[in-house]
Amino acid sequence: MKNAIILFFALFLISIQNLSVASQTVRFRQFSEVKDTKGNKLSSEGFDAERRMQVFEAISRDLPWSAESLRQAGVILQHTNTENEPDDGEEYRSQEMHLFTFFLHKEYARLVQKKPGGLLGPYRYCRVMGLPVDLDVKWTEDKDLKQRSIALNTISDAERMKRGFPFPLLASYLGTNEDPLPDSLRTTIRDDEMNQLYVADQQTRSLFRKDEMIFNRTIERIGDSQRRARLYELMAEDVLWSARTLFEAAQVMNRTKSTFKKQRKTHFRFQENHLLAFFLARQAYIRGERDAAPLIVDSLNSYLRVSQMPDSFRLKLIQQEAPGVCQQEERVSVEQWGKYEFPFHLGRVIKPLCPGK
């Protein structure tokens, strides 16, 4: 009897210890309301944009990846829009991925104990959004010390945001990430796959040159989008968040206003915000947040709509004891998926969510 009691207490202590360790690996985030410098709530679109910046920054902080994996992920996202696009008559797409790049590179810089320096993300975002490029931060270089620093004549964040930039860039460069992920939770588990994605990305950059006969914009675009889709999936799987936090982040991303009217014509933008929302909502569902099921459907279907893909690719909600998610039409041909450049294997991703599969 005495031995049984001792064994019970030993197992109890071990379980408490394991619970303590597990609790350190689950982080709860709240994407609180954002207010402008005067204390007045921002316009609806500006408010949503700044909350999306909060999601990007929080993901960058909380990914348990090595510094090099964060850098490589940032480079892959940086190629969402290449320097020559739109060179084939297309409009720019998924512009905010350039700002996601910024936050990933900023966390990389913190981990290797360097200043973030001049990053391409904000500059490219300004360019593809039609904003003045001087909204980016200006840099100067000390030739003697061989160091770069922010120029004194950089415009204020208040002016920058007034003119359409979605977050205080200067303050973000000067500040460090608060509440960073403890080093004890860092892992290199994703390094091999991230390196494979990065090498493929760099090979694409070296192969497809504008001034060479082998340039193929379509193949380049398809490869880039497939790597980004896998990157979103990895992030959603790895970020150390509770199911509810994942769900709330997905809601923020899916609120993106991706359509606007210009000269009576509908234009589309920020498409992949919905795709990132889809993977975040899917992971929330897998981790037990069943309320995420309708959001999985809505985010993927929103991505299809603003990417102008067929309705046959859509998802549907299955109402049973617990809600599920299935493809609306399972017999879509491989040729159809390829024709519209759908960037990942939807059947594989949806299978764990569809009852009876």
Coordinates of C-alpha atoms in Angstrom, one line a residue:
M1 CA 0.0 0.0 0.0
K2 CA 2.8 2.4 0.9
N3 CA 4.6 1.6 -2.3
A4 CA 1.4 2.3 -4.3
I5 CA 1.0 5.7 -2.6
I6 CA 4.6 6.6 -3.3
L7 CA 4.1 5.5 -7.0
F8 CA 0.9 7.6 -7.2
F9 CA 2.6 10.7 -5.9
A10 CA 5.6 10.2 -8.2
L11 CA 3.3 9.9 -11.3
F12 CA 1.4 12.9 -10.1
L13 CA 4.5 15.0 -9.8
I14 CA 5.7 13.9 -13.3
S15 CA 2.3 14.8 -14.7
I16 CA 2.4 18.3 -13.1
Q17 CA 5.9 18.7 -14.5
N18 CA 4.9 17.7 -18.0
L19 CA 1.9 20.0 -17.8
S20 CA 4.2 22.9 -16.8
V21 CA 6.4 22.2 -19.8
A22 CA 3.5 21.9 -22.1
S23 CA 2.0 25.2 -20.8
Q24 CA 5.2 27.0 -21.7
T25 CA 4.8 25.8 -25.3
V26 CA 1.3 27.3 -25.7
R27 CA 1.1 31.0 -26.0
F28 CA -2.1 33.0 -25.9
R29 CA -2.4 36.1 -28.1
Q30 CA -5.1 38.7 -28.2
F31 CA -5.2 40.9 -31.3
S32 CA -6.5 43.9 -29.4
E33 CA -8.1 47.0 -31.0
V34 CA -5.7 49.5 -32.6
K35 CA -6.0 53.2 -32.0
D36 CA -4.3 56.1 -33.8
T37 CA -2.1 58.7 -32.1
K38 CA -5.0 60.9 -31.3
G39 CA -6.8 58.2 -29.5
N40 CA -9.6 57.9 -32.1
K41 CA -10.3 54.5 -33.6
L42 CA -8.9 54.1 -37.1
S43 CA -11.2 53.7 -40.1
S44 CA -12.5 50.1 -40.6
E45 CA -10.0 49.3 -43.3
G46 CA -7.0 50.9 -41.5
F47 CA -8.0 49.1 -38.3
D48 CA -8.1 45.7 -40.0
A49 CA -4.8 46.4 -41.8
E50 CA -3.0 47.1 -38.5
R51 CA -4.5 44.1 -36.8
R52 CA -3.1 42.0 -39.7
M53 CA 0.3 43.5 -39.0
Q54 CA -0.1 42.3 -35.4
V55 CA -0.7 38.7 -36.7
F56 CA 2.3 38.9 -39.0
E57 CA 4.5 40.1 -36.1
A58 CA 3.2 37.6 -33.6
I59 CA 3.7 34.6 -36.0
S60 CA 7.3 35.8 -36.6
R61 CA 8.0 36.0 -32.8
D62 CA 6.4 32.7 -32.0
L63 CA 7.7 30.3 -34.7
P64 CA 10.1 27.9 -32.9
W65 CA 12.4 27.9 -36.0
S66 CA 16.1 28.6 -36.1
A67 CA 17.2 32.1 -37.2
E68 CA 18.3 30.7 -40.6
S69 CA 14.8 29.2 -41.3
L70 CA 13.2 32.5 -40.5
R71 CA 15.5 34.3 -42.9
Q72 CA 14.8 31.8 -45.7
A73 CA 11.1 32.0 -45.1
G74 CA 11.3 35.8 -45.4
V75 CA 13.2 35.5 -48.7
I76 CA 10.5 33.1 -50.1
L77 CA 7.7 35.5 -49.2
Q78 CA 9.7 38.4 -50.6
H79 CA 9.4 36.9 -54.0
T80 CA 5.6 37.1 -54.0
N81 CA 5.9 39.9 -56.5
T82 CA 9.2 40.0 -58.5
E83 CA 10.8 43.2 -59.7
N84 CA 9.4 42.7 -63.2
E85 CA 5.8 42.0 -62.3
P86 CA 3.4 42.8 -63.7
D87 CA 5.2 42.2 -66.9
D88 CA 2.5 40.1 -68.5
G89 CA -0.5 42.4 -68.1
E90 CA -1.5 41.2 -64.6
E91 CA -2.1 43.4 -61.6
Y92 CA -0.1 43.0 -58.5
R93 CA -1.3 40.3 -56.1
S94 CA -1.0 39.5 -52.3
Q95 CA 0.9 42.7 -51.6
E96 CA 1.0 42.4 -47.8
M97 CA 3.3 39.3 -48.0
H98 CA 6.1 41.9 -48.4
L99 CA 5.3 43.2 -45.0
F100 CA 5.2 39.7 -43.6
T101 CA 8.7 39.4 -44.9
F102 CA 9.7 42.5 -42.9
F103 CA 8.6 40.9 -39.6
L104 CA 10.3 37.6 -40.3
H105 CA 13.6 39.3 -41.1
K106 CA 13.3 41.5 -38.1
E107 CA 13.0 38.4 -35.8
Y108 CA 16.0 36.8 -37.7
A109 CA 18.0 40.0 -37.0
R110 CA 17.1 39.8 -33.3
L111 CA 18.2 36.2 -33.0
V112 CA 21.6 36.8 -34.7
Q113 CA 22.0 40.0 -32.6
K114 CA 22.0 42.4 -35.6
K115 CA 20.1 45.5 -36.4
P116 CA 17.3 44.8 -38.9
G117 CA 19.0 47.1 -41.5
G118 CA 17.4 48.1 -44.8
L119 CA 14.9 45.4 -45.8
L120 CA 13.2 45.2 -49.2
G121 CA 9.8 44.3 -47.8
P122 CA 8.4 47.9 -47.0
Y123 CA 10.0 49.3 -50.2
R124 CA 8.4 46.7 -52.4
Y125 CA 5.0 47.1 -50.6
C126 CA 5.0 50.8 -51.3
R127 CA 5.9 50.2 -54.9
V128 CA 3.2 47.6 -55.6
M129 CA 0.5 49.4 -53.7
G130 CA 1.2 52.6 -55.6
L131 CA 2.3 54.5 -52.5
P132 CA 5.2 57.0 -52.5
V133 CA 8.4 55.0 -52.0
D134 CA 9.6 57.7 -49.6
L135 CA 7.2 56.1 -47.0
D136 CA 9.9 53.5 -46.6
V137 CA 12.6 54.2 -44.1
K138 CA 15.7 56.0 -45.4
W139 CA 19.1 54.6 -44.4
T140 CA 22.6 56.1 -44.3
E141 CA 26.0 54.3 -44.1
D142 CA 29.0 55.2 -41.9
K143 CA 31.9 54.3 -44.3
D144 CA 34.4 54.3 -41.4
L145 CA 32.4 52.0 -39.1
K146 CA 30.9 50.1 -42.1
Q147 CA 27.5 50.3 -40.4
R148 CA 24.1 51.4 -41.6
S149 CA 21.7 53.5 -39.6
I150 CA 18.4 55.2 -40.0
A151 CA 18.7 58.6 -41.7
L152 CA 17.8 61.6 -39.6
N153 CA 15.4 63.0 -42.2
T154 CA 13.1 60.0 -42.2
I155 CA 9.5 61.1 -42.1
S156 CA 7.5 60.4 -38.9
D157 CA 5.3 57.4 -38.4
A158 CA 2.3 59.6 -37.9
E159 CA 2.8 61.1 -41.4
R160 CA 3.6 57.7 -42.9
M161 CA 0.4 56.1 -41.6
K162 CA -1.7 59.2 -42.6
R163 CA -0.5 58.7 -46.1
G164 CA -1.5 55.0 -46.3
F165 CA 1.2 52.9 -44.7
P166 CA -0.4 50.3 -42.4
F167 CA 1.8 50.3 -39.3
P168 CA 4.5 52.5 -37.5
L169 CA 7.5 51.4 -39.5
L170 CA 10.1 53.6 -37.9
A171 CA 9.2 52.5 -34.4
S172 CA 9.3 48.9 -35.5
Y173 CA 12.8 49.3 -36.9
L174 CA 14.0 51.0 -33.7
G175 CA 12.3 48.7 -31.3
T176 CA 12.9 45.1 -30.4
N177 CA 10.3 42.4 -30.3
E178 CA 8.6 42.2 -27.0
D179 CA 8.1 38.9 -25.3
P180 CA 10.3 36.9 -27.6
L181 CA 10.1 33.1 -27.7
P182 CA 12.5 31.6 -25.1
D183 CA 15.6 30.1 -26.6
S184 CA 14.8 26.8 -24.8
L185 CA 11.8 26.4 -27.2
R186 CA 13.8 27.0 -30.4
T187 CA 14.2 23.9 -32.6
T188 CA 15.8 23.1 -35.9
I189 CA 13.1 20.5 -36.8
R190 CA 12.1 22.5 -39.9
D191 CA 15.6 23.4 -41.1
D192 CA 15.9 20.6 -43.8
E193 CA 12.6 21.3 -45.5
M194 CA 13.0 25.1 -45.2
N195 CA 16.4 24.8 -46.8
Q196 CA 14.9 22.7 -49.7
L197 CA 12.2 25.3 -50.3
Y198 CA 14.9 28.1 -50.2
V199 CA 17.2 26.3 -52.6
A200 CA 14.3 25.8 -55.0
D201 CA 13.5 29.4 -54.7
Q202 CA 17.0 30.5 -55.5
Q203 CA 17.3 28.1 -58.4
T204 CA 14.2 29.7 -59.8
R205 CA 15.7 33.2 -59.4
S206 CA 18.9 32.1 -61.2
L207 CA 17.2 30.2 -64.0
F208 CA 14.5 32.6 -65.1
R209 CA 16.2 35.7 -66.2
K210 CA 14.3 38.4 -68.1
D211 CA 17.1 38.8 -70.7
E212 CA 17.5 35.1 -71.4
M213 CA 15.5 32.8 -73.7
I214 CA 14.7 30.4 -71.0
F215 CA 12.6 32.9 -69.0
N216 CA 9.1 31.5 -68.3
R217 CA 7.0 33.7 -66.1
T218 CA 4.2 31.2 -65.7
I219 CA 6.5 28.4 -64.4
E220 CA 8.2 30.9 -62.1
R221 CA 4.9 32.1 -60.7
I222 CA 3.5 28.6 -60.1
G223 CA 6.7 27.5 -58.3
D224 CA 6.7 30.6 -56.1
S225 CA 3.0 30.2 -55.1
Q226 CA 3.5 26.5 -54.3
R227 CA 6.4 27.3 -52.0
R228 CA 4.4 30.0 -50.2
A229 CA 1.4 27.7 -49.7
R230 CA 3.6 25.1 -48.1
L231 CA 5.2 27.9 -46.0
Y232 CA 1.7 29.0 -44.7
E233 CA 1.0 25.3 -43.8
L234 CA 4.3 25.0 -41.9
M235 CA 3.7 28.2 -40.0
A236 CA 0.2 27.2 -38.9
E237 CA 1.4 23.8 -37.8
D238 CA 4.4 25.1 -35.9
V239 CA 3.4 28.3 -34.2
L240 CA 3.1 27.8 -30.5
W241 CA -0.4 29.0 -30.1
S242 CA -3.6 27.7 -28.5
A243 CA -6.4 26.6 -30.8
R244 CA -8.4 29.7 -29.9
T245 CA -5.5 32.0 -30.7
L246 CA -5.1 30.4 -34.1
F247 CA -8.8 30.8 -34.7
E248 CA -8.8 34.5 -33.8
A249 CA -5.7 35.1 -36.0
A250 CA -7.5 33.4 -38.9
Q251 CA -10.5 35.6 -38.4
V252 CA -8.3 38.7 -38.5
M253 CA -6.6 37.6 -41.8
N254 CA -9.9 36.6 -43.4
R255 CA -11.4 40.1 -42.7
T256 CA -9.1 41.4 -45.4
K257 CA -10.9 43.6 -47.9
S258 CA -9.6 42.1 -51.1
T259 CA -11.8 43.8 -53.6
F260 CA -12.1 47.4 -54.6
K261 CA -13.7 49.4 -57.4
K262 CA -11.7 51.7 -59.7
Q263 CA -13.3 53.3 -62.7
R264 CA -16.3 51.0 -62.4
K265 CA -14.1 47.9 -62.6
T266 CA -13.6 45.4 -59.8
H267 CA -9.9 44.9 -58.8
F268 CA -8.5 42.3 -56.5
R269 CA -5.6 42.4 -54.0
F270 CA -4.2 40.7 -50.8
Q271 CA -5.4 37.3 -52.1
E272 CA -3.1 35.2 -50.0
N273 CA -4.2 36.7 -46.7
H274 CA -7.3 34.4 -47.2
L275 CA -5.0 31.5 -47.9
L276 CA -3.0 32.1 -44.7
A277 CA -6.3 32.4 -42.8
F278 CA -7.4 29.0 -44.3
F279 CA -4.3 27.2 -42.9
L280 CA -4.6 29.0 -39.5
A281 CA -8.3 28.0 -39.2
R282 CA -7.5 24.5 -40.3
Q283 CA -4.9 24.1 -37.6
A284 CA -7.2 25.6 -35.0
Y285 CA -9.8 22.9 -36.0
I286 CA -7.3 20.1 -35.7
R287 CA -6.3 21.3 -32.3
G288 CA -9.9 21.1 -31.1
E289 CA -11.5 24.5 -32.0
R290 CA -14.6 23.1 -33.8
D291 CA -16.0 26.6 -34.2
A292 CA -13.3 27.1 -36.9
A293 CA -15.0 24.8 -39.4
P294 CA -17.2 27.5 -41.1
L295 CA -14.1 29.8 -41.2
I296 CA -12.1 27.1 -43.0
V297 CA -14.8 27.0 -45.7
D298 CA -15.2 30.8 -45.9
S299 CA -11.5 31.6 -46.1
L300 CA -10.7 29.1 -48.8
N301 CA -13.7 30.1 -50.8
S302 CA -12.8 33.7 -50.4
Y303 CA -9.3 33.0 -51.7
L304 CA -10.9 31.3 -54.8
R305 CA -13.2 34.2 -55.4
V306 CA -10.5 36.9 -55.3
S307 CA -8.1 34.7 -57.2
Q308 CA -10.8 34.2 -59.9
M309 CA -10.7 30.4 -59.7
P310 CA -13.7 28.1 -60.5
D311 CA -16.5 27.4 -58.0
S312 CA -15.8 23.7 -58.6
F313 CA -12.7 24.1 -56.3
R314 CA -14.9 25.3 -53.4
L315 CA -15.3 23.7 -49.9
K316 CA -18.6 22.9 -48.1
L317 CA -19.6 22.6 -44.5
I318 CA -20.8 19.2 -43.2
Q319 CA -23.2 19.5 -40.3
Q320 CA -23.1 16.4 -38.0
E321 CA -22.6 15.9 -34.3
A322 CA -19.3 17.8 -34.9
P323 CA -19.0 20.0 -38.0
G324 CA -16.7 18.8 -40.8
V325 CA -15.3 20.3 -44.0
C326 CA -15.2 18.5 -47.4
Q327 CA -14.6 19.4 -51.0
Q328 CA -17.7 20.5 -52.9
E329 CA -16.7 18.4 -55.9
E330 CA -14.2 15.7 -55.5
R331 CA -13.9 14.8 -59.2
V332 CA -12.0 17.9 -60.3
S333 CA -9.4 16.9 -62.9
V334 CA -5.7 17.4 -62.3
E335 CA -5.6 19.5 -65.5
Q336 CA -8.2 21.9 -64.0
W337 CA -6.1 22.3 -60.8
G338 CA -3.0 23.0 -63.0
K339 CA -4.8 25.3 -65.4
Y340 CA -5.7 27.7 -62.7
E341 CA -2.4 27.3 -60.8
F342 CA -4.0 26.1 -57.5
P343 CA -0.9 26.1 -55.2
F344 CA -1.3 22.9 -53.1
H345 CA -3.0 19.5 -52.9
L346 CA -6.4 20.4 -51.5
G347 CA -7.6 16.8 -51.1
R348 CA -4.7 15.9 -48.8
V349 CA -5.1 19.0 -46.7
I350 CA -8.9 18.5 -46.3
K351 CA -8.9 14.8 -45.7
P352 CA -8.5 15.0 -41.9
L353 CA -11.5 17.4 -41.7
C354 CA -14.0 15.4 -43.8
P355 CA -16.1 12.8 -42.1
G356 CA -15.8 9.3 -43.5
K357 CA -12.5 10.1 -45.3

